[in-house]
Coordinates of C-alpha atoms and ligand atoms in Angstrom, one line a residue:
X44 CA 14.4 -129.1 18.2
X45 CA 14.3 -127.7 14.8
X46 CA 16.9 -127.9 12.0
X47 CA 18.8 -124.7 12.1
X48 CA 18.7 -121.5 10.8
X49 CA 22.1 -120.6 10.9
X50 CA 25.1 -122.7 11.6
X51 CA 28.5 -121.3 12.4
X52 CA 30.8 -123.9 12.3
X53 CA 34.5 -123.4 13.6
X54 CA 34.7 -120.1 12.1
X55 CA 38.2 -117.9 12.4
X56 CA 38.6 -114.6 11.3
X57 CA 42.0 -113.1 10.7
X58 CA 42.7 -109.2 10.4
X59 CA 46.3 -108.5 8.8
X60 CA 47.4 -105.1 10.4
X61 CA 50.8 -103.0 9.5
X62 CA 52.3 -101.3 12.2
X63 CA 55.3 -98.9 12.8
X64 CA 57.3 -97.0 10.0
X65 CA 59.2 -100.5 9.3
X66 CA 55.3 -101.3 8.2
X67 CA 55.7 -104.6 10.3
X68 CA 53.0 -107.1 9.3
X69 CA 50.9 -108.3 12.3
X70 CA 47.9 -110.7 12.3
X71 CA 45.2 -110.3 14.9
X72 CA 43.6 -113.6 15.1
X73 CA 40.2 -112.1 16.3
X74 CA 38.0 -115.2 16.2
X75 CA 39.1 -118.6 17.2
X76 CA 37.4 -122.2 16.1
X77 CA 34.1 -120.5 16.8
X78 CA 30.6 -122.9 16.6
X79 CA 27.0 -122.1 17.5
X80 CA 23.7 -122.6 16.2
X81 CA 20.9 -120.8 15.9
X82 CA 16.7 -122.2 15.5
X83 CA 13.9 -120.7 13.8
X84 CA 12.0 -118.4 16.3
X85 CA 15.1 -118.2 18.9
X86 CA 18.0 -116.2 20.0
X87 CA 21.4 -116.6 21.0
X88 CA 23.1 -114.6 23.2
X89 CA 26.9 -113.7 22.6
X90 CA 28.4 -112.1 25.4
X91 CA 32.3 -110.7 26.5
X92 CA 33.8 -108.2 26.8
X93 CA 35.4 -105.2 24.7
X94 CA 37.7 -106.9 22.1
X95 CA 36.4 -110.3 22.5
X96 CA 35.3 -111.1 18.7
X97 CA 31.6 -111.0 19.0
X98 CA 31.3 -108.2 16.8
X99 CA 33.4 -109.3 14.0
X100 CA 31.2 -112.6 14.3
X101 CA 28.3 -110.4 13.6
X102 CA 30.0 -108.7 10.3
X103 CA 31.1 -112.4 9.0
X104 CA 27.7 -114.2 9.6
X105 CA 26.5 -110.1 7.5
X106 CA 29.3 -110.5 5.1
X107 CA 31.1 -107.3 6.0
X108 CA 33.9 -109.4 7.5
X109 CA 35.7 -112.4 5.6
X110 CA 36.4 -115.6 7.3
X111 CA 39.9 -116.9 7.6
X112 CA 38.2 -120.6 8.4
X113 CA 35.2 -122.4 9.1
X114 CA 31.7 -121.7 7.2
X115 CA 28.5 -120.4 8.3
X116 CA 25.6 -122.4 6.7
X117 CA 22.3 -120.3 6.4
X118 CA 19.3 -122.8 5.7
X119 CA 21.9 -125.3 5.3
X120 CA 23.4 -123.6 2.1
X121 CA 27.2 -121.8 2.7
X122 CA 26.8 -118.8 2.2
X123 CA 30.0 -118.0 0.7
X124 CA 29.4 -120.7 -2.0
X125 CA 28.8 -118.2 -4.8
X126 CA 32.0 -116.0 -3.8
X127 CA 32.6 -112.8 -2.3
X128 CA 28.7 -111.4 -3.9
X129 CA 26.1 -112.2 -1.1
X130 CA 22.7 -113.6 -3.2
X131 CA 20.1 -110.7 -2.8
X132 CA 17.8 -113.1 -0.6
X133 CA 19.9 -113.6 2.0
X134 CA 20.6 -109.9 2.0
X135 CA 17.0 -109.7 3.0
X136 CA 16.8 -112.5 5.1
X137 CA 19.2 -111.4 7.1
X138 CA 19.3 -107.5 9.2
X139 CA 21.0 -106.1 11.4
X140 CA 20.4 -103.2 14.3
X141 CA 23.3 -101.6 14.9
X142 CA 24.6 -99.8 18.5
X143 CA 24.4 -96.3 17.6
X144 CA 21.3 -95.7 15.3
X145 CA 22.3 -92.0 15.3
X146 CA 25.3 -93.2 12.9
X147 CA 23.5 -96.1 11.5
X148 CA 20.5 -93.4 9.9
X149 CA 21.2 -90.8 7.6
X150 CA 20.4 -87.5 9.6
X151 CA 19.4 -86.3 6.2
X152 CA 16.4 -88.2 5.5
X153 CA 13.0 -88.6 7.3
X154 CA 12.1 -92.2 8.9
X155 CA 9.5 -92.7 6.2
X156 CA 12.3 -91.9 3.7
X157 CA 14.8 -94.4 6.0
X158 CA 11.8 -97.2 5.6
X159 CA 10.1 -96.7 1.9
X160 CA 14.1 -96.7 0.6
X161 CA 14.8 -100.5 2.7
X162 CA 11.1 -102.1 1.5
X163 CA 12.3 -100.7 -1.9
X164 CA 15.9 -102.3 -2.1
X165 CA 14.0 -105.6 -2.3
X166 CA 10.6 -105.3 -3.4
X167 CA 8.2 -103.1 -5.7
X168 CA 5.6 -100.6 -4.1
X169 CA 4.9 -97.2 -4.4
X170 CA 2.1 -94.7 -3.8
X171 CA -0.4 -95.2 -0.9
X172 CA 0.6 -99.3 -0.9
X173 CA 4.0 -98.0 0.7
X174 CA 2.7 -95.7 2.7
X175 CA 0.1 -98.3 4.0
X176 CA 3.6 -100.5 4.7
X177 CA 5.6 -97.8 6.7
X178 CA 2.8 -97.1 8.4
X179 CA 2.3 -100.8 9.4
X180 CA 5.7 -101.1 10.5
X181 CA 5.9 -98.1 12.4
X182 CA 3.2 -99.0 14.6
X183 CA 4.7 -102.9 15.0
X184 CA 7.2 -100.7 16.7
X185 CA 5.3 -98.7 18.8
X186 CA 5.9 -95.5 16.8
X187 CA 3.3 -93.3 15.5
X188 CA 2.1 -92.7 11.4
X189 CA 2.9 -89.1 11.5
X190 CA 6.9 -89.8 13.3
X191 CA 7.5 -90.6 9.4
X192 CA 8.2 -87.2 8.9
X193 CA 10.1 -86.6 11.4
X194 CA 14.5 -86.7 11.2
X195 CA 16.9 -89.0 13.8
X196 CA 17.8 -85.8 15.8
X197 CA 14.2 -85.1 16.7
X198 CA 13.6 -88.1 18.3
X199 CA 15.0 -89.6 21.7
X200 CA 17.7 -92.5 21.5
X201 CA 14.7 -95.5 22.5
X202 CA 12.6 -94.0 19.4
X203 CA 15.8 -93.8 17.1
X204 CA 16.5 -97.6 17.9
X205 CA 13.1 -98.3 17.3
X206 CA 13.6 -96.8 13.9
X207 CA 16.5 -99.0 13.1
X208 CA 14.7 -101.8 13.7
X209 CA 11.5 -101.0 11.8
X210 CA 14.0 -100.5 9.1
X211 CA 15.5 -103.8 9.2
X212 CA 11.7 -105.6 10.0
X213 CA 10.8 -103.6 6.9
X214 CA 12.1 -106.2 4.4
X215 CA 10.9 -109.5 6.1
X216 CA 14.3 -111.1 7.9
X217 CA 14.3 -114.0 8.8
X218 CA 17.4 -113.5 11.9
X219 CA 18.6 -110.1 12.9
X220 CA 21.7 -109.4 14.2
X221 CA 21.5 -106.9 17.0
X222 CA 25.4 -106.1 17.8
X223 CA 24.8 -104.0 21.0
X224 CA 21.4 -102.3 20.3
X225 CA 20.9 -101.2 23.9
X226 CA 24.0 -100.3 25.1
X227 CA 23.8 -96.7 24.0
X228 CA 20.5 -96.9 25.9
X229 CA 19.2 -95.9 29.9
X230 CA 18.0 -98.9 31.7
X231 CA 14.4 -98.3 31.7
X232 CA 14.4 -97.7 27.6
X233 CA 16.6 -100.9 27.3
X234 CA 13.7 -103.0 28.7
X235 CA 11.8 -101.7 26.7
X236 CA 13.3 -102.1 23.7
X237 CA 14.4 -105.7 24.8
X238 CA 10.6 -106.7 25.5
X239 CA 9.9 -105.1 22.1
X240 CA 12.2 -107.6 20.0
X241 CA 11.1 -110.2 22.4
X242 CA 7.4 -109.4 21.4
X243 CA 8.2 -108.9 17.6
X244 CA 9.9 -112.6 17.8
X245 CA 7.1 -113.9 19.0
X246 CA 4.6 -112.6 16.6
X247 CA 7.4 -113.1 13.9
X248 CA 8.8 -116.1 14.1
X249 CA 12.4 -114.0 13.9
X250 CA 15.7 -115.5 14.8
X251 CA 18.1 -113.1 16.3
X252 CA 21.5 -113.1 17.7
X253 CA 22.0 -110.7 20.4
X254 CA 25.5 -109.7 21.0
X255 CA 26.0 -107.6 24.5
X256 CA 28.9 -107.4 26.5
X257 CA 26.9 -107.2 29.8
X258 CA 25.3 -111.0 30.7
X259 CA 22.3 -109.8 32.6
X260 CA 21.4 -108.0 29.0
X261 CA 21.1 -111.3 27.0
X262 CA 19.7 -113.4 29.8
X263 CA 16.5 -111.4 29.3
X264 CA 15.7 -112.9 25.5
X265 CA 18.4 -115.0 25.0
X266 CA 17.5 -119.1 24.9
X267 CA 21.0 -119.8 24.6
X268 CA 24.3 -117.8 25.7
X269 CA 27.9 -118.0 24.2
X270 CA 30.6 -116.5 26.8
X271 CA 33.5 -115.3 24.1
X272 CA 36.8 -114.4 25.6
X273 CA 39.9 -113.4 23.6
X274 CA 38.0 -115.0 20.2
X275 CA 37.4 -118.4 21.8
X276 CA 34.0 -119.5 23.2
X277 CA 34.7 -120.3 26.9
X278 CA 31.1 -121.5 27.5
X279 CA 27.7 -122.3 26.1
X280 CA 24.6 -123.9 27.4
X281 CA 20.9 -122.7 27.7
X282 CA 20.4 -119.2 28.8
X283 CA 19.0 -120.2 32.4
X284 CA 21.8 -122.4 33.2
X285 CA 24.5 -120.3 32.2
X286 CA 23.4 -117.4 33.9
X287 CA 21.7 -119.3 37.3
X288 CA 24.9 -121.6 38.0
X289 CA 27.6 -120.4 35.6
X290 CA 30.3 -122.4 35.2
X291 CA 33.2 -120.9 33.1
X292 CA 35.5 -119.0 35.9
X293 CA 35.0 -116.3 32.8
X294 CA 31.5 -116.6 32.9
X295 CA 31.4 -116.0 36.6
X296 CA 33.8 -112.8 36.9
X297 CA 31.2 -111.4 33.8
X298 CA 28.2 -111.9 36.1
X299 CA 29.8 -110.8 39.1
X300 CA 30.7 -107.4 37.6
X301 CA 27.1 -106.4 36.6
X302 CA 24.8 -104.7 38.4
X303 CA 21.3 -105.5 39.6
X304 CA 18.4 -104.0 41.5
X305 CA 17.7 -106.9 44.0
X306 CA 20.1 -105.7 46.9
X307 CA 20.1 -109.5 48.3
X308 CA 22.0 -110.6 44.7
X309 CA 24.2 -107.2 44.6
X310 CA 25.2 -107.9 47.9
X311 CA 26.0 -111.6 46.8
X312 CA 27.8 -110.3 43.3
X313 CA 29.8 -107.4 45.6
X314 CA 31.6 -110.0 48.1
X315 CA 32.0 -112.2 44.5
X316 CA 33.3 -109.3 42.8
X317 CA 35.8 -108.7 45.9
X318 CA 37.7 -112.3 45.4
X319 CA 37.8 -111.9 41.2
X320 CA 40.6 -110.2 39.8
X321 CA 40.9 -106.9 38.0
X322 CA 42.9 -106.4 35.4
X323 CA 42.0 -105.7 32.0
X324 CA 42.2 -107.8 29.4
X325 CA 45.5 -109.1 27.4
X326 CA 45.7 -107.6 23.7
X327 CA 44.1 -109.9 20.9
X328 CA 47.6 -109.1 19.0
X329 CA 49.1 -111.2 21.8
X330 CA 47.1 -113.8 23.3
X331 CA 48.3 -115.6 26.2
X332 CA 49.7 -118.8 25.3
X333 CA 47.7 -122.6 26.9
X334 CA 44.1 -121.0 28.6
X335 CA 43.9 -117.4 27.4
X336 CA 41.8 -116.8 30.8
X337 CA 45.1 -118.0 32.9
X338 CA 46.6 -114.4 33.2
X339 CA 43.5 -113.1 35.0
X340 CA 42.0 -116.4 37.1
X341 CA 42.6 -117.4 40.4
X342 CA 42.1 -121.2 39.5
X343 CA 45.3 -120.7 37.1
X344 CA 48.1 -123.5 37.5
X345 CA 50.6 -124.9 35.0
X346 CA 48.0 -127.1 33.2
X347 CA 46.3 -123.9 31.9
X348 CA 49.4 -122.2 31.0
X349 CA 50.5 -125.4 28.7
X350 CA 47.9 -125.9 26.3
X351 CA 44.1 -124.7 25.6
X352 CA 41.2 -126.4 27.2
X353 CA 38.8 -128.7 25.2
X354 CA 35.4 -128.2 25.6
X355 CA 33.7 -130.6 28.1
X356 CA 29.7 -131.6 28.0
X357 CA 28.3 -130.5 31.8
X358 CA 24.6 -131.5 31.9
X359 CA 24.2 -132.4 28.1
X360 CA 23.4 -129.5 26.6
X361 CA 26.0 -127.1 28.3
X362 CA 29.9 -126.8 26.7
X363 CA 32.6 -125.3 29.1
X364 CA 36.7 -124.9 28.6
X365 CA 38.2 -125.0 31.6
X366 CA 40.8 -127.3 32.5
X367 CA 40.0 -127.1 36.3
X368 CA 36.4 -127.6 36.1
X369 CA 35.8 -130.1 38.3
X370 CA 37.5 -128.7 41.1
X371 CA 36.1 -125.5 40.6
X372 CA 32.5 -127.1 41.1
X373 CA 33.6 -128.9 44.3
X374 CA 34.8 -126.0 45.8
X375 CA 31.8 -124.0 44.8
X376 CA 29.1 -126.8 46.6
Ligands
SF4_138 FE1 41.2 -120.7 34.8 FE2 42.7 -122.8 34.1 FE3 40.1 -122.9 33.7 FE4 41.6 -121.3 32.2 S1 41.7 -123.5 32.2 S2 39.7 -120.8 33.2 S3 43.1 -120.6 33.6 S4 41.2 -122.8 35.7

């Protein structure tokens, strides 16, 4: 295994919030003691649901969000160490595809426009060199020369995506973060945008870390998977593992409340779905205190309600949080 390319290392990020005419000061802790790393040429997968932190993990490791703790280590350097200015390199080394690219492009300006103005943020070239450029990384993404000149609203939502990240492979990243880049997208078009940053990673070399809040979504190019819930990682492990035999009582109602084609495993994930519980989530501006997980498992007794689980090695190379583990494995066999 290679030396990392980014290294988050028990990272917290506060938000201070005022609420009510009293202007009462809240903090919303929404990310907890969070660790992960991620290789040259690989992906990690961050996965929960609504309100879980992953985003705001994506805007630290970018430097849109400020951490309260922890430091994230790019190449082994912090990247913080020179202050709140991000050094110009690792503004290019690092990208990001956003959601919605209809919000993330200006609806004013054509794609070659979107492209010549990102290769020119961090590199010279003009004239038929640039040109030569766009058109090269329009066709990495499977879009024509002549869809330069076209505007976001004349193309479909796969091809606008596709835009956003010839944009971002327009300066030469090394890791992209993709917070949600096919969730705005039909099922068919998300595979093939997925099997597109699969094939660019492999040609590449890229890094990327895919955040989703469905599990199925990241198995497909994720080599590992971190299962956030409430700001805390609940489980990580290699992507097959996690999503073959998860572990994580979390982990478990997340699989069992996707969908899938195969009507042999929908039929296995509907009688799962059928024991799980329902409710929603508890508000990040009030935790639960012990196991966060304890207001919505089944496994839930006063050990979880006292204190937060460590993490426990299963297997080496997987990490799970659960105070009941070992039960919940017997019970399971
Ligand atoms: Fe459920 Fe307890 Fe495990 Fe939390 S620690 S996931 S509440 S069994």
């Amino acid at each position: 295994m290679s030396a990392p390319l980014l290294s988050v290392e028990n990272l917290s990020v506060d938000f201070h919030l005022k609420r009510g005419w009293l202007a009462r000061s809240l903090t919303l802790s929404a990310v907890r003691g969070v660790s992960f790393a991620i290789e040259p040429g690989r992906t990690f997968g961050l996965v929960g649901e609504s309100g879980s932190g992953k985003s705001t993990i994506g805007r630290a490791i970018l430097r849109l969000a400020e951490p309260s703790a922890g430091r994230i280590l790019f190449d082994g350097a912090d990247i913080a160490a020179g202050g709140r200015r991000t050094p110009l390199a690792y503004r290019r080394d690092v990208q990001v595809v956003f959601q919605d690219p209809l919000s993330s492009l200006n609806p004013r300006q054509s794609v070659g426009t979107t492209i010549a103005q990102a290769i020119r943020r961090h590199r010279r070239s003009s004239g038929a060199a640039l040109e030569k450029e766009i058109a090269g990384v329009l066709d990495s993404v499977g879009l024509a020369t002549w869809q330069a000149k076209r505007h976001p609203h004349e193309l479909s939502g796969g091809q606008r995506q596709r835009v956003a990240i010839a944009r971002a492979l327009a300066v030469r990243p090394r890791l992209i973060v993709c917070d949600e880049p096919v969730s705005a997208l039909d099922v068919s078009t998300q595979s093939q945008v997925i099997n597109l940053l699969v094939d660019l990673q492999r040609e590449r070399g890229l890094s990327y870390l895919f955040i989703a809040h469905n599990l199925d979504v990241v198995r497909h190019i994720s080599h590992s998977i971190g299962v956030l819930y409430l700001g805390r990682l609940v489980e990580v492990g290699p992507a097959a593992r996690v999503y073959g035999a998860p572990a994580h009582p979390y982990t478990r109602m997340l699989l069992a409340s996707t969908l899938v084609a195969d009507p042999r495993v929908q039929a296995e994930r509907s009688r799962a779905r059928r024991t799980l519980p329902r409710s929603e989530p508890p508000s990040p501006l009030a935790p639960p205190p012990g196991c966060a997980f304890h207001t919505r498992c089944a496994w839930a007794d006063e050990t979880c309600r006292g204190g937060a689980p460590a993490f426990c090695a299963r297997g080496g190379d997987r990490l799970v949080a659960c105070h009941r583990l070992e039960e919940i494995e017997r019970c399971a066999h």
